[in-house]
Structure formats: C-alpha cells, structure tokens
Amino acid sequence: MQKVFDNTPDTRQAPGETLSLALELLSRASITPDDAGCQTLIAERLTRMGFHLEWMDQGEVRNLWAVRGQTGPTLVLAGHTDVVPTGPEHLWQTPPFSPRIDEHGYLRGRGAADMKGSLAAMVTAVERFVTAHPERPGRIAFLLTSDEEGPARDGTRAVVEILRARNEPIDYCIVGEPSSEARFGDVIKNGRRGSLNGVMRIQGTQGHVAYPQLARNPIHQAMPALDALVSEHWDSGNEFFPPTSLQISNIHGGTGANNVIPGELEVTFNLRFSTEVTAQALQARIEALLDAHGLDRHIDWQLSGEPFMTEPGELTEAVSAALCEITGATPRLSTGGGTSDARFIATLGPQTIEFGPRNATIHQRDERILATDLDLMSQALESTLDRLLR
C-alpha cells in the first residue's frame, strides 16, 4: 500500500534557535550538487554578524568562504549542505524533506545527522559568541560546499586550492561530520585513514567450457592472486591508526551464458591505509604481488585521499574540555570511519578535527538524531570558540 504522508509541521514544542535553523535547512531538498538555497540562508545570518562573504562556485557546485575578523588565530567551521539521495520516499516513516520531531524527541529528516544539524549548531554558536565578545581577537571562517556527498572535486577541494594559492592562514578547523557513536560527544575524529581504489582488469581467452584447453580462464588465474592480496599484512598500524585493510568490493566476469569461459575479469578493491604507508608504496607492492602470479592485467588507480592526523594539542584539548564541561564525560580520539572533506583542509596545515552528532543513521532511511543534541553541540562549539580565540 502506498504510504500517505502528513506534511503538517510538528508543533508540539516550540523549537529553540538551533533547532529552528536546522528545520529550515532540512526542509530543502539539497541532493548533491544542488544546494537548494541552504548556503544563502546561512549567508544572510553571517552577513548580519559582519562576515565578509566570497562565493567560490564551480559549475553546479555552490561554495562559500566567509570570514569575520582581521587578526589573531583563525578557526574554520567547515561542512556541506548537500545530502545523499533518499531512495524510495514511501519507505520512510516520515517525509525526508518535511522534518519533524517525533514522540521520542528525535529530529527526523535527510541530513539531520549528515550534516545540516551540525551547520545549524555552528551558526548559532557563532551568533552567541560574537554577541557576547564582539571585540574578541581572532578570525572565524565558514567553509561550506554542496559537493561533499558526490564527486568532491568542485567543492572543498577546489576552495582549498584557492586558499592555498593566496596563502590564507588557518590555525584550526572543525568539520561538522557526525563523529559521535553511542552518545553525543563521546568521539572526536582527529584523523582519517587514506583511501586508495583500484579497478583491475585481468585478461584471459574466451572459449567453450567443454574445451578448456583452448581457452584461458581469468577467474581461475585470479583466485590465487586475490587470496594473496586479502591475506597480505600491509602494516601494523600505530597509536592512532588500525592496520591497513584491503577489501574487494566487486568481481565481474562472464557473458551471462553458463557454457562460456570469460575472456576478462574485472575486480574492484579499496585500501584504507594508515600513516605507516603511502599510496605509492601500496601500489608498488600490489603490482609486484600480481607480477609474481603472472597475471595479464591492467589496474586503474584512484587516490580518494591521503591519511591525515592531528596530534593532541590546543584544538583537541579545547573541544574535549568543552564536551566534558557540557556532557560530564571526556571524548575519545579516533581515526576510524570513512573519508570526509577534512582530508583536503588538513593539507593546508591546520589542526583539523571532525566533531558532530551521532552517526548511527547516516545515509539510511529515517535519518534522525536527538533534537536536544543540537543544543549541546552548539554550546560545545561556543565554549570551544571562547577557549581558542583569546
């Protein structure tokens, strides 16, 4: 049966400043690369606080670099306004772009966790901080894009290259990715593993299954080599990173007929790697391993991002102290999970972390977070600003 949604806004409780902004952002269907006006909404509030705005759009991608202040350390608040597609909307419990708070206190909607809720918390934290400390030294900047969930070529990556070319000073960066796990504020990401993708095409000779002596089966040839790849010990990791992992994500071969030996096999794989190795070294080791098995193959490589890590220091200490003050618990530092735009920003040299709400429902149907966590995040960010910008 087709589900019929009630699109009437939930008004059972008056939303606070952070939740109100989150609801506005979540109501916009900003599927990559469409920003759907989210950055303009944020920009209007930043303008009222005295931010200087620079639009750095690339093609269909909306990018905003906004700065307030002239001297002192620079703290960047970074994030994305785009979200992943919803999938069949009738399978959602509530409409993905008609956000509401359910009976259990969860804010529901596509982007609630990843990451419009964080953007709302960032904006309201800065509003309160600027109001309370209008003359405080230091620079606050926002870096926003609508190309994080997609190819990630014309968004933060492009803005970073502009900032690099003009030697823009950045001391600290907080990316609002959902880092929390069991409860809000329990995890801060102070680094991420690198991501290296490979698409390998192994050549054989097509033929009839009844005459294998006249063919060369690339599937059979590949099996020992693939087993060697997944069994290889790449490194032991270190204090901050787990060991490098290789995962085969897809294998495709054959014509669709059960009596044909295929002439080619395609294998897609990914390595999430630590700072103990480099992408170049991994490629060389893999090529040598495949050479040893005599495979006739070609690999197309794509480096999605190098690993980065921020040593414990001023930024991690400030955020940890703020969270401990607000939640009563000290967060754990982690480098686990996937990639984010932090990998581009970190190349500019600032201390860079990811900090945001729980990530339990990101990219899923019925994405949701506790509405009260947004106020906690906004308070933690305001406290962090106060600790770093003095």
mmCIF file of C-alpha atoms in Angstrom:
data_model
loop_
_atom_site.group_PDB
_atom_site.id
_atom_site.type_symbol
_atom_site.label_atom_id
_atom_site.label_comp_id
_atom_site.label_asym_id
_atom_site.label_seq_id
_atom_site.Cartn_x
_atom_site.Cartn_y
_atom_site.Cartn_z
ATOM 1 C CA MET A 1 0.000 0.000 0.000
ATOM 2 C CA GLN A 2 1.305 3.462 -0.903
ATOM 3 C CA LYS A 3 2.130 5.409 2.251
ATOM 4 C CA VAL A 4 0.366 8.761 2.638
ATOM 5 C CA PHE A 5 2.432 11.341 4.494
ATOM 6 C CA ASP A 6 1.145 14.073 6.728
ATOM 7 C CA ASN A 7 3.241 17.094 5.747
ATOM 8 C CA THR A 8 1.954 19.297 8.544
ATOM 9 C CA PRO A 9 4.902 20.627 10.581
ATOM 10 C CA ASP A 10 5.238 19.182 14.053
ATOM 11 C CA THR A 11 4.420 21.978 16.513
ATOM 12 C CA ARG A 12 4.199 20.032 19.738
ATOM 13 C CA GLN A 13 7.088 22.028 21.161
ATOM 14 C CA ALA A 14 8.497 25.431 20.320
ATOM 15 C CA PRO A 15 11.942 24.886 18.762
ATOM 16 C CA GLY A 16 14.987 26.751 20.053
ATOM 17 C CA GLU A 17 17.279 28.835 17.879
ATOM 18 C CA THR A 18 19.456 25.935 16.731
ATOM 19 C CA LEU A 19 16.572 23.581 16.088
ATOM 20 C CA SER A 20 14.654 26.272 14.190
ATOM 21 C CA LEU A 21 17.562 26.770 11.789
ATOM 22 C CA ALA A 22 18.028 23.018 11.431
ATOM 23 C CA LEU A 23 14.356 22.628 10.477
ATOM 24 C CA GLU A 24 14.708 25.317 7.814
ATOM 25 C CA LEU A 25 17.782 23.648 6.335
ATOM 26 C CA LEU A 26 16.296 20.159 6.451
ATOM 27 C CA SER A 27 13.195 21.265 4.563
ATOM 28 C CA ARG A 28 15.338 21.990 1.488
ATOM 29 C CA ALA A 29 15.934 19.041 -0.843
ATOM 30 C CA SER A 30 19.620 19.752 -1.422
ATOM 31 C CA ILE A 31 20.703 16.492 -3.049
ATOM 32 C CA THR A 32 24.249 16.730 -4.459
ATOM 33 C CA PRO A 33 25.180 19.071 -6.096
ATOM 34 C CA ASP A 34 22.010 21.132 -5.543
ATOM 35 C CA ASP A 35 22.375 23.478 -2.582
ATOM 36 C CA ALA A 36 18.663 24.424 -2.714
ATOM 37 C CA GLY A 37 19.352 27.782 -1.089
ATOM 38 C CA CYS A 38 20.852 26.420 2.136
ATOM 39 C CA GLN A 39 24.057 28.453 1.901
ATOM 40 C CA THR A 40 22.154 31.639 1.087
ATOM 41 C CA LEU A 41 20.078 31.112 4.227
ATOM 42 C CA ILE A 42 23.248 30.727 6.296
ATOM 43 C CA ALA A 43 24.989 33.593 4.482
ATOM 44 C CA GLU A 44 22.206 36.012 5.436
ATOM 45 C CA ARG A 45 22.828 35.282 9.110
ATOM 46 C CA LEU A 46 26.606 35.515 8.697
ATOM 47 C CA THR A 47 26.259 38.910 6.993
ATOM 48 C CA ARG A 48 24.353 40.243 9.986
ATOM 49 C CA MET A 49 27.331 39.228 12.149
ATOM 50 C CA GLY A 50 29.818 41.137 9.997
ATOM 51 C CA PHE A 51 31.231 38.266 7.936
ATOM 52 C CA HIS A 52 32.811 39.035 4.563
ATOM 53 C CA LEU A 53 31.391 36.593 2.001
ATOM 54 C CA GLU A 54 33.167 35.097 -1.011
ATOM 55 C CA TRP A 55 31.209 32.844 -3.334
ATOM 56 C CA MET A 56 33.559 30.334 -4.969
ATOM 57 C CA ASP A 57 31.102 28.362 -7.095
ATOM 58 C CA GLN A 58 32.405 25.768 -9.522
ATOM 59 C CA GLY A 59 29.921 24.712 -12.197
ATOM 60 C CA GLU A 60 26.815 23.372 -10.460
ATOM 61 C CA VAL A 61 28.533 23.354 -7.068
ATOM 62 C CA ARG A 62 27.848 26.118 -4.547
ATOM 63 C CA ASN A 63 30.820 27.065 -2.346
ATOM 64 C CA LEU A 64 31.028 29.749 0.328
ATOM 65 C CA TRP A 65 34.085 31.111 2.122
ATOM 66 C CA ALA A 66 33.074 33.628 4.801
ATOM 67 C CA VAL A 67 35.419 35.357 7.278
ATOM 68 C CA ARG A 68 34.947 37.629 10.274
ATOM 69 C CA GLY A 69 37.918 39.350 11.928
ATOM 70 C CA GLN A 70 41.295 40.603 10.793
ATOM 71 C CA THR A 71 43.960 39.426 13.239
ATOM 72 C CA GLY A 72 44.731 36.578 15.597
ATOM 73 C CA PRO A 73 44.310 32.829 15.171
ATOM 74 C CA THR A 74 41.869 31.606 12.512
ATOM 75 C CA LEU A 75 39.265 28.955 13.349
ATOM 76 C CA VAL A 76 37.381 27.466 10.385
ATOM 77 C CA LEU A 77 33.992 25.797 10.745
ATOM 78 C CA ALA A 78 33.509 23.568 7.710
ATOM 79 C CA GLY A 79 30.679 21.495 6.363
ATOM 80 C CA HIS A 80 28.436 20.558 3.473
ATOM 81 C CA THR A 81 24.868 21.480 2.632
ATOM 82 C CA ASP A 82 24.327 18.611 0.181
ATOM 83 C CA VAL A 83 22.784 15.302 1.202
ATOM 84 C CA VAL A 84 22.624 11.819 -0.313
ATOM 85 C CA PRO A 85 19.510 10.700 -2.218
ATOM 86 C CA THR A 86 16.593 9.453 -0.147
ATOM 87 C CA GLY A 87 15.754 6.297 -2.052
ATOM 88 C CA PRO A 88 12.027 5.447 -2.297
ATOM 89 C CA GLU A 89 10.362 8.093 -0.143
ATOM 90 C CA HIS A 90 7.332 5.908 0.575
ATOM 91 C CA LEU A 91 9.604 3.624 2.618
ATOM 92 C CA TRP A 92 10.387 6.430 5.084
ATOM 93 C CA GLN A 93 8.359 6.674 8.275
ATOM 94 C CA THR A 94 8.149 10.443 7.771
ATOM 95 C CA PRO A 95 8.827 12.526 4.627
ATOM 96 C CA PRO A 96 12.604 13.001 4.249
ATOM 97 C CA PHE A 97 12.317 16.729 3.468
ATOM 98 C CA SER A 98 9.471 17.530 5.863
ATOM 99 C CA PRO A 99 11.491 17.470 9.092
ATOM 100 C CA ARG A 100 9.805 16.951 12.420
ATOM 101 C CA ILE A 101 10.448 15.869 15.990
ATOM 102 C CA ASP A 102 8.895 12.520 16.813
ATOM 103 C CA GLU A 103 7.356 11.349 20.064
ATOM 104 C CA HIS A 104 10.757 10.144 21.274
ATOM 105 C CA GLY A 105 12.449 13.509 20.780
ATOM 106 C CA TYR A 106 14.269 12.633 17.560
ATOM 107 C CA LEU A 107 14.703 15.177 14.800
ATOM 108 C CA ARG A 108 13.926 13.240 11.625
ATOM 109 C CA GLY A 109 14.854 14.124 8.049
ATOM 110 C CA ARG A 110 17.510 13.618 5.408
ATOM 111 C CA GLY A 111 20.612 15.467 6.577
ATOM 112 C CA ALA A 112 19.680 15.655 10.268
ATOM 113 C CA ALA A 113 22.939 13.924 11.211
ATOM 114 C CA ASP A 114 24.925 14.354 7.994
ATOM 115 C CA MET A 115 25.201 17.265 8.390
ATOM 116 C CA LYS A 116 22.676 20.079 8.462
ATOM 117 C CA GLY A 117 22.181 19.707 12.197
ATOM 118 C CA SER A 118 25.866 20.483 12.707
ATOM 119 C CA LEU A 119 25.671 23.522 10.421
ATOM 120 C CA ALA A 120 22.797 24.924 12.451
ATOM 121 C CA ALA A 121 24.759 24.390 15.672
ATOM 122 C CA MET A 122 27.810 26.122 14.182
ATOM 123 C CA VAL A 123 25.848 29.193 13.131
ATOM 124 C CA THR A 124 24.034 29.691 16.438
ATOM 125 C CA ALA A 125 27.225 29.080 18.438
ATOM 126 C CA VAL A 126 28.992 31.831 16.496
ATOM 127 C CA GLU A 127 25.989 34.162 16.844
ATOM 128 C CA ARG A 128 26.067 33.895 20.615
ATOM 129 C CA PHE A 129 29.862 34.138 20.777
ATOM 130 C CA VAL A 130 30.017 37.258 18.585
ATOM 131 C CA THR A 131 27.207 38.889 20.562
ATOM 132 C CA ALA A 132 28.970 38.193 23.860
ATOM 133 C CA HIS A 133 32.505 39.040 22.614
ATOM 134 C CA PRO A 134 32.224 41.491 19.695
ATOM 135 C CA GLU A 135 35.822 42.690 20.072
ATOM 136 C CA ARG A 136 37.497 39.368 20.860
ATOM 137 C CA PRO A 137 40.685 38.902 18.734
ATOM 138 C CA GLY A 138 40.815 36.110 16.234
ATOM 139 C CA ARG A 139 39.230 35.214 12.910
ATOM 140 C CA ILE A 140 36.232 32.936 12.441
ATOM 141 C CA ALA A 141 35.608 31.442 8.997
ATOM 142 C CA PHE A 142 32.980 29.229 7.410
ATOM 143 C CA LEU A 143 33.797 26.904 4.503
ATOM 144 C CA LEU A 144 30.616 25.439 3.010
ATOM 145 C CA THR A 145 30.083 23.313 -0.099
ATOM 146 C CA SER A 146 27.368 21.354 -1.899
ATOM 147 C CA ASP A 147 29.786 18.744 -3.292
ATOM 148 C CA GLU A 148 30.821 16.522 -0.391
ATOM 149 C CA GLU A 149 28.498 13.574 -0.915
ATOM 150 C CA GLY A 150 29.234 13.453 -4.657
ATOM 151 C CA PRO A 151 32.463 13.514 -6.672
ATOM 152 C CA ALA A 152 34.065 16.003 -4.215
ATOM 153 C CA ARG A 153 36.032 17.664 -6.993
ATOM 154 C CA ASP A 154 34.420 21.096 -7.283
ATOM 155 C CA GLY A 155 33.675 21.680 -3.619
ATOM 156 C CA THR A 156 36.036 21.872 -0.663
ATOM 157 C CA ARG A 157 38.911 20.513 -2.741
ATOM 158 C CA ALA A 158 38.590 23.458 -5.181
ATOM 159 C CA VAL A 159 38.188 26.045 -2.414
ATOM 160 C CA VAL A 160 41.264 24.690 -0.620
ATOM 161 C CA GLU A 161 43.362 25.196 -3.751
ATOM 162 C CA ILE A 162 42.222 28.830 -3.953
ATOM 163 C CA LEU A 163 43.079 29.357 -0.288
ATOM 164 C CA ARG A 164 46.438 27.646 -0.785
ATOM 165 C CA ALA A 165 47.308 29.881 -3.745
ATOM 166 C CA ARG A 166 46.787 33.022 -1.696
ATOM 167 C CA ASN A 167 48.402 31.647 1.494
ATOM 168 C CA GLU A 168 45.238 32.004 3.546
ATOM 169 C CA PRO A 169 46.199 31.473 7.215
ATOM 170 C CA ILE A 170 44.239 28.758 9.035
ATOM 171 C CA ASP A 171 45.166 27.568 12.514
ATOM 172 C CA TYR A 172 42.239 25.354 13.483
ATOM 173 C CA CYS A 173 39.431 23.625 11.599
ATOM 174 C CA ILE A 174 36.347 21.837 12.914
ATOM 175 C CA VAL A 175 34.431 19.812 10.337
ATOM 176 C CA GLY A 176 30.887 19.099 11.493
ATOM 177 C CA GLU A 177 30.740 15.465 10.395
ATOM 178 C CA PRO A 178 28.754 13.151 12.687
ATOM 179 C CA SER A 179 31.511 11.684 14.843
ATOM 180 C CA SER A 180 29.589 10.544 17.922
ATOM 181 C CA GLU A 181 28.802 6.869 18.390
ATOM 182 C CA ALA A 182 26.951 5.637 21.495
ATOM 183 C CA ARG A 183 26.035 9.127 22.745
ATOM 184 C CA PHE A 184 26.635 12.705 21.781
ATOM 185 C CA GLY A 185 30.202 13.898 22.297
ATOM 186 C CA ASP A 186 31.797 10.518 23.001
ATOM 187 C CA VAL A 187 34.123 10.573 19.955
ATOM 188 C CA ILE A 188 36.206 13.222 18.192
ATOM 189 C CA LYS A 189 37.843 12.300 14.904
ATOM 190 C CA ASN A 190 41.401 13.666 14.948
ATOM 191 C CA GLY A 191 42.363 11.964 11.688
ATOM 192 C CA ARG A 192 41.229 9.682 8.906
ATOM 193 C CA ARG A 193 42.747 6.812 7.009
ATOM 194 C CA GLY A 194 43.743 7.246 3.395
ATOM 195 C CA SER A 195 41.588 5.685 0.695
ATOM 196 C CA LEU A 196 43.064 4.066 -2.432
ATOM 197 C CA ASN A 197 40.816 2.489 -5.071
ATOM 198 C CA GLY A 198 41.806 0.052 -7.787
ATOM 199 C CA VAL A 199 39.901 -1.362 -10.763
ATOM 200 C CA MET A 200 41.836 -4.351 -12.135
ATOM 201 C CA ARG A 201 41.057 -5.964 -15.492
ATOM 202 C CA ILE A 202 42.564 -9.420 -15.921
ATOM 203 C CA GLN A 203 42.793 -10.738 -19.474
ATOM 204 C CA GLY A 204 42.138 -14.344 -20.437
ATOM 205 C CA THR A 205 40.992 -16.144 -23.564
ATOM 206 C CA GLN A 206 37.302 -16.720 -24.113
ATOM 207 C CA GLY A 207 36.145 -20.181 -25.075
ATOM 208 C CA HIS A 208 33.700 -23.033 -24.644
ATOM 209 C CA VAL A 209 33.561 -24.628 -21.195
ATOM 210 C CA ALA A 210 33.766 -28.056 -22.866
ATOM 211 C CA TYR A 211 37.165 -27.182 -24.385
ATOM 212 C CA PRO A 212 39.135 -25.521 -21.554
ATOM 213 C CA GLN A 213 42.404 -26.440 -23.250
ATOM 214 C CA LEU A 214 41.540 -23.893 -25.965
ATOM 215 C CA ALA A 215 40.754 -21.092 -23.524
ATOM 216 C CA ARG A 216 42.390 -19.299 -20.596
ATOM 217 C CA ASN A 217 40.038 -18.652 -17.679
ATOM 218 C CA PRO A 218 40.895 -15.327 -15.948
ATOM 219 C CA ILE A 219 38.734 -16.226 -12.952
ATOM 220 C CA HIS A 220 40.778 -19.334 -12.247
ATOM 221 C CA GLN A 221 44.016 -17.427 -12.798
ATOM 222 C CA ALA A 222 42.970 -14.639 -10.467
ATOM 223 C CA MET A 223 41.955 -16.747 -7.469
ATOM 224 C CA PRO A 224 45.430 -17.382 -6.003
ATOM 225 C CA ALA A 225 46.438 -13.762 -6.553
ATOM 226 C CA LEU A 226 43.261 -12.414 -4.938
ATOM 227 C CA ASP A 227 43.755 -14.719 -1.968
ATOM 228 C CA ALA A 228 47.293 -13.372 -1.624
ATOM 229 C CA LEU A 229 46.014 -9.797 -1.755
ATOM 230 C CA VAL A 230 43.459 -10.244 1.017
ATOM 231 C CA SER A 231 45.918 -12.254 3.147
ATOM 232 C CA GLU A 232 48.772 -9.747 2.851
ATOM 233 C CA HIS A 233 49.926 -7.974 6.024
ATOM 234 C CA TRP A 234 50.359 -4.382 4.879
ATOM 235 C CA ASP A 235 51.348 -2.802 8.204
ATOM 236 C CA SER A 236 50.572 -2.978 11.913
ATOM 237 C CA GLY A 237 49.044 0.481 12.221
ATOM 238 C CA ASN A 238 50.172 2.747 15.034
ATOM 239 C CA GLU A 239 48.937 4.531 18.137
ATOM 240 C CA PHE A 240 46.236 6.372 16.207
ATOM 241 C CA PHE A 241 45.520 4.138 13.190
ATOM 242 C CA PRO A 242 44.439 0.496 12.808
ATOM 243 C CA PRO A 243 46.348 -1.695 10.341
ATOM 244 C CA THR A 244 45.816 -1.057 6.660
ATOM 245 C CA SER A 245 42.913 -3.062 5.219
ATOM 246 C CA LEU A 246 42.268 -4.226 1.641
ATOM 247 C CA GLN A 247 38.703 -5.127 0.739
ATOM 248 C CA ILE A 248 37.463 -6.492 -2.578
ATOM 249 C CA SER A 249 34.149 -4.769 -3.285
ATOM 250 C CA ASN A 250 33.128 -6.224 -6.639
ATOM 251 C CA ILE A 251 34.041 -9.016 -9.052
ATOM 252 C CA HIS A 252 32.530 -9.175 -12.519
ATOM 253 C CA GLY A 253 33.180 -11.638 -15.300
ATOM 254 C CA GLY A 254 31.387 -13.748 -17.854
ATOM 255 C CA THR A 255 28.953 -13.248 -20.707
ATOM 256 C CA GLY A 256 25.846 -14.392 -18.855
ATOM 257 C CA ALA A 257 25.928 -17.805 -20.504
ATOM 258 C CA ASN A 258 26.837 -20.842 -18.419
ATOM 259 C CA ASN A 259 28.779 -22.522 -21.224
ATOM 260 C CA VAL A 260 31.248 -19.718 -21.970
ATOM 261 C CA ILE A 261 34.643 -19.228 -20.324
ATOM 262 C CA PRO A 262 35.037 -15.440 -19.947
ATOM 263 C CA GLY A 263 37.778 -13.519 -21.695
ATOM 264 C CA GLU A 264 38.119 -10.857 -18.994
ATOM 265 C CA LEU A 265 37.612 -10.449 -15.264
ATOM 266 C CA GLU A 266 37.122 -7.098 -13.538
ATOM 267 C CA VAL A 267 37.959 -6.759 -9.848
ATOM 268 C CA THR A 268 37.282 -3.602 -7.816
ATOM 269 C CA PHE A 269 39.057 -3.148 -4.496
ATOM 270 C CA ASN A 270 39.824 -0.498 -1.896
ATOM 271 C CA LEU A 271 42.557 0.027 0.668
ATOM 272 C CA ARG A 272 42.034 2.111 3.793
ATOM 273 C CA PHE A 273 45.565 2.843 4.900
ATOM 274 C CA SER A 274 47.395 4.377 7.795
ATOM 275 C CA THR A 275 50.240 6.850 8.012
ATOM 276 C CA GLU A 276 52.622 3.876 8.174
ATOM 277 C CA VAL A 277 52.497 3.510 4.368
ATOM 278 C CA THR A 278 51.978 5.652 1.286
ATOM 279 C CA ALA A 279 49.663 5.164 -1.667
ATOM 280 C CA GLN A 280 52.672 4.840 -3.956
ATOM 281 C CA ALA A 281 54.214 2.117 -1.809
ATOM 282 C CA LEU A 282 50.936 0.189 -1.695
ATOM 283 C CA GLN A 283 50.565 0.355 -5.464
ATOM 284 C CA ALA A 284 54.110 -0.918 -5.970
ATOM 285 C CA ARG A 285 53.604 -3.826 -3.551
ATOM 286 C CA ILE A 286 50.340 -4.837 -5.196
ATOM 287 C CA GLU A 287 51.813 -4.691 -8.695
ATOM 288 C CA ALA A 288 54.778 -6.829 -7.559
ATOM 289 C CA LEU A 289 52.479 -9.368 -5.905
ATOM 290 C CA LEU A 290 50.410 -9.676 -9.101
ATOM 291 C CA ASP A 291 53.573 -9.965 -11.205
ATOM 292 C CA ALA A 292 54.582 -12.936 -9.078
ATOM 293 C CA HIS A 293 51.332 -14.661 -10.085
ATOM 294 C CA GLY A 294 51.854 -13.957 -13.771
ATOM 295 C CA LEU A 295 48.580 -12.159 -14.357
ATOM 296 C CA ASP A 296 47.972 -10.326 -17.630
ATOM 297 C CA ARG A 297 46.254 -7.305 -16.142
ATOM 298 C CA HIS A 298 45.891 -3.550 -16.005
ATOM 299 C CA ILE A 299 44.933 -1.510 -12.921
ATOM 300 C CA ASP A 300 43.315 1.920 -12.942
ATOM 301 C CA TRP A 301 44.193 3.616 -9.655
ATOM 302 C CA GLN A 302 42.292 6.394 -7.902
ATOM 303 C CA LEU A 303 43.544 8.027 -4.720
ATOM 304 C CA SER A 304 40.495 9.405 -2.888
ATOM 305 C CA GLY A 305 42.550 10.886 -0.076
ATOM 306 C CA GLU A 306 45.788 10.667 1.841
ATOM 307 C CA PRO A 307 45.642 9.875 5.564
ATOM 308 C CA PHE A 308 45.869 12.786 7.950
ATOM 309 C CA MET A 309 46.220 13.049 11.686
ATOM 310 C CA THR A 310 46.112 15.921 14.151
ATOM 311 C CA GLU A 311 48.269 15.284 17.189
ATOM 312 C CA PRO A 312 46.593 16.002 20.533
ATOM 313 C CA GLY A 313 47.054 19.728 21.132
ATOM 314 C CA GLU A 314 45.217 23.014 21.510
ATOM 315 C CA LEU A 315 42.244 22.093 19.319
ATOM 316 C CA THR A 316 41.593 18.597 20.660
ATOM 317 C CA GLU A 317 42.090 19.848 24.214
ATOM 318 C CA ALA A 318 39.683 22.768 23.746
ATOM 319 C CA VAL A 319 36.922 20.618 22.240
ATOM 320 C CA SER A 320 37.459 17.843 24.792
ATOM 321 C CA ALA A 321 37.274 20.307 27.685
ATOM 322 C CA ALA A 322 34.120 21.875 26.258
ATOM 323 C CA LEU A 323 32.447 18.495 25.857
ATOM 324 C CA CYS A 324 33.478 17.358 29.325
ATOM 325 C CA GLU A 325 32.048 20.567 30.741
ATOM 326 C CA ILE A 326 28.716 20.054 28.967
ATOM 327 C CA THR A 327 28.264 16.268 28.952
ATOM 328 C CA GLY A 328 30.314 15.287 32.003
ATOM 329 C CA ALA A 329 32.478 12.863 30.015
ATOM 330 C CA THR A 330 35.777 13.133 28.154
ATOM 331 C CA PRO A 331 35.560 12.160 24.464
ATOM 332 C CA ARG A 332 37.736 9.520 22.846
ATOM 333 C CA LEU A 333 40.008 10.415 19.927
ATOM 334 C CA SER A 334 39.540 8.224 16.854
ATOM 335 C CA THR A 335 40.669 7.957 13.221
ATOM 336 C CA GLY A 336 38.090 5.335 12.240
ATOM 337 C CA GLY A 337 35.360 5.574 9.628
ATOM 338 C CA GLY A 338 35.313 6.777 6.046
ATOM 339 C CA THR A 339 36.672 9.867 4.365
ATOM 340 C CA SER A 340 35.457 13.466 4.600
ATOM 341 C CA ASP A 341 36.399 16.899 3.322
ATOM 342 C CA ALA A 342 38.741 17.193 6.296
ATOM 343 C CA ARG A 343 41.295 15.351 4.155
ATOM 344 C CA PHE A 344 41.506 18.364 1.825
ATOM 345 C CA ILE A 345 41.560 21.032 4.524
ATOM 346 C CA ALA A 346 44.266 19.227 6.501
ATOM 347 C CA THR A 347 46.695 19.665 3.593
ATOM 348 C CA LEU A 348 46.779 23.391 4.389
ATOM 349 C CA GLY A 349 48.391 22.578 7.728
ATOM 350 C CA PRO A 350 45.819 23.499 10.396
ATOM 351 C CA GLN A 351 44.929 21.346 13.368
ATOM 352 C CA THR A 352 41.850 19.604 11.958
ATOM 353 C CA ILE A 353 39.173 17.511 13.647
ATOM 354 C CA GLU A 354 35.659 16.234 12.971
ATOM 355 C CA PHE A 355 33.044 16.676 15.634
ATOM 356 C CA GLY A 356 29.281 16.250 15.413
ATOM 357 C CA PRO A 357 26.203 14.274 16.462
ATOM 358 C CA ARG A 358 25.661 10.520 16.415
ATOM 359 C CA ASN A 359 26.315 8.756 13.129
ATOM 360 C CA ALA A 360 24.071 5.718 13.678
ATOM 361 C CA THR A 361 21.551 6.572 10.917
ATOM 362 C CA ILE A 362 23.597 8.485 8.336
ATOM 363 C CA HIS A 363 22.814 7.576 4.700
ATOM 364 C CA GLN A 364 19.918 5.406 5.930
ATOM 365 C CA ARG A 365 16.166 5.740 5.616
ATOM 366 C CA ASP A 366 14.620 7.626 8.530
ATOM 367 C CA GLU A 367 17.842 9.500 9.332
ATOM 368 C CA ARG A 368 17.485 11.043 12.784
ATOM 369 C CA ILE A 369 19.271 12.453 15.828
ATOM 370 C CA LEU A 370 18.112 13.538 19.258
ATOM 371 C CA ALA A 371 16.926 17.119 18.905
ATOM 372 C CA THR A 372 18.490 18.040 22.236
ATOM 373 C CA ASP A 373 21.924 17.036 20.941
ATOM 374 C CA LEU A 374 21.942 20.066 18.626
ATOM 375 C CA ASP A 375 21.765 22.434 21.581
ATOM 376 C CA LEU A 376 24.572 20.516 23.276
ATOM 377 C CA MET A 377 26.700 20.769 20.146
ATOM 378 C CA SER A 378 26.046 24.494 19.808
ATOM 379 C CA GLN A 379 27.052 25.033 23.441
ATOM 380 C CA ALA A 380 30.213 22.949 22.985
ATOM 381 C CA LEU A 381 31.206 24.948 19.900
ATOM 382 C CA GLU A 382 30.623 28.254 21.669
ATOM 383 C CA SER A 383 32.794 27.080 24.570
ATOM 384 C CA THR A 384 35.476 25.969 22.103
ATOM 385 C CA LEU A 385 35.496 29.401 20.431
ATOM 386 C CA ASP A 386 35.877 31.009 23.823
ATOM 387 C CA ARG A 387 38.848 28.776 24.697
ATOM 388 C CA LEU A 388 40.736 29.222 21.415
ATOM 389 C CA LEU A 389 40.072 32.840 20.417
ATOM 390 C CA ARG A 390 41.602 34.987 23.115
#
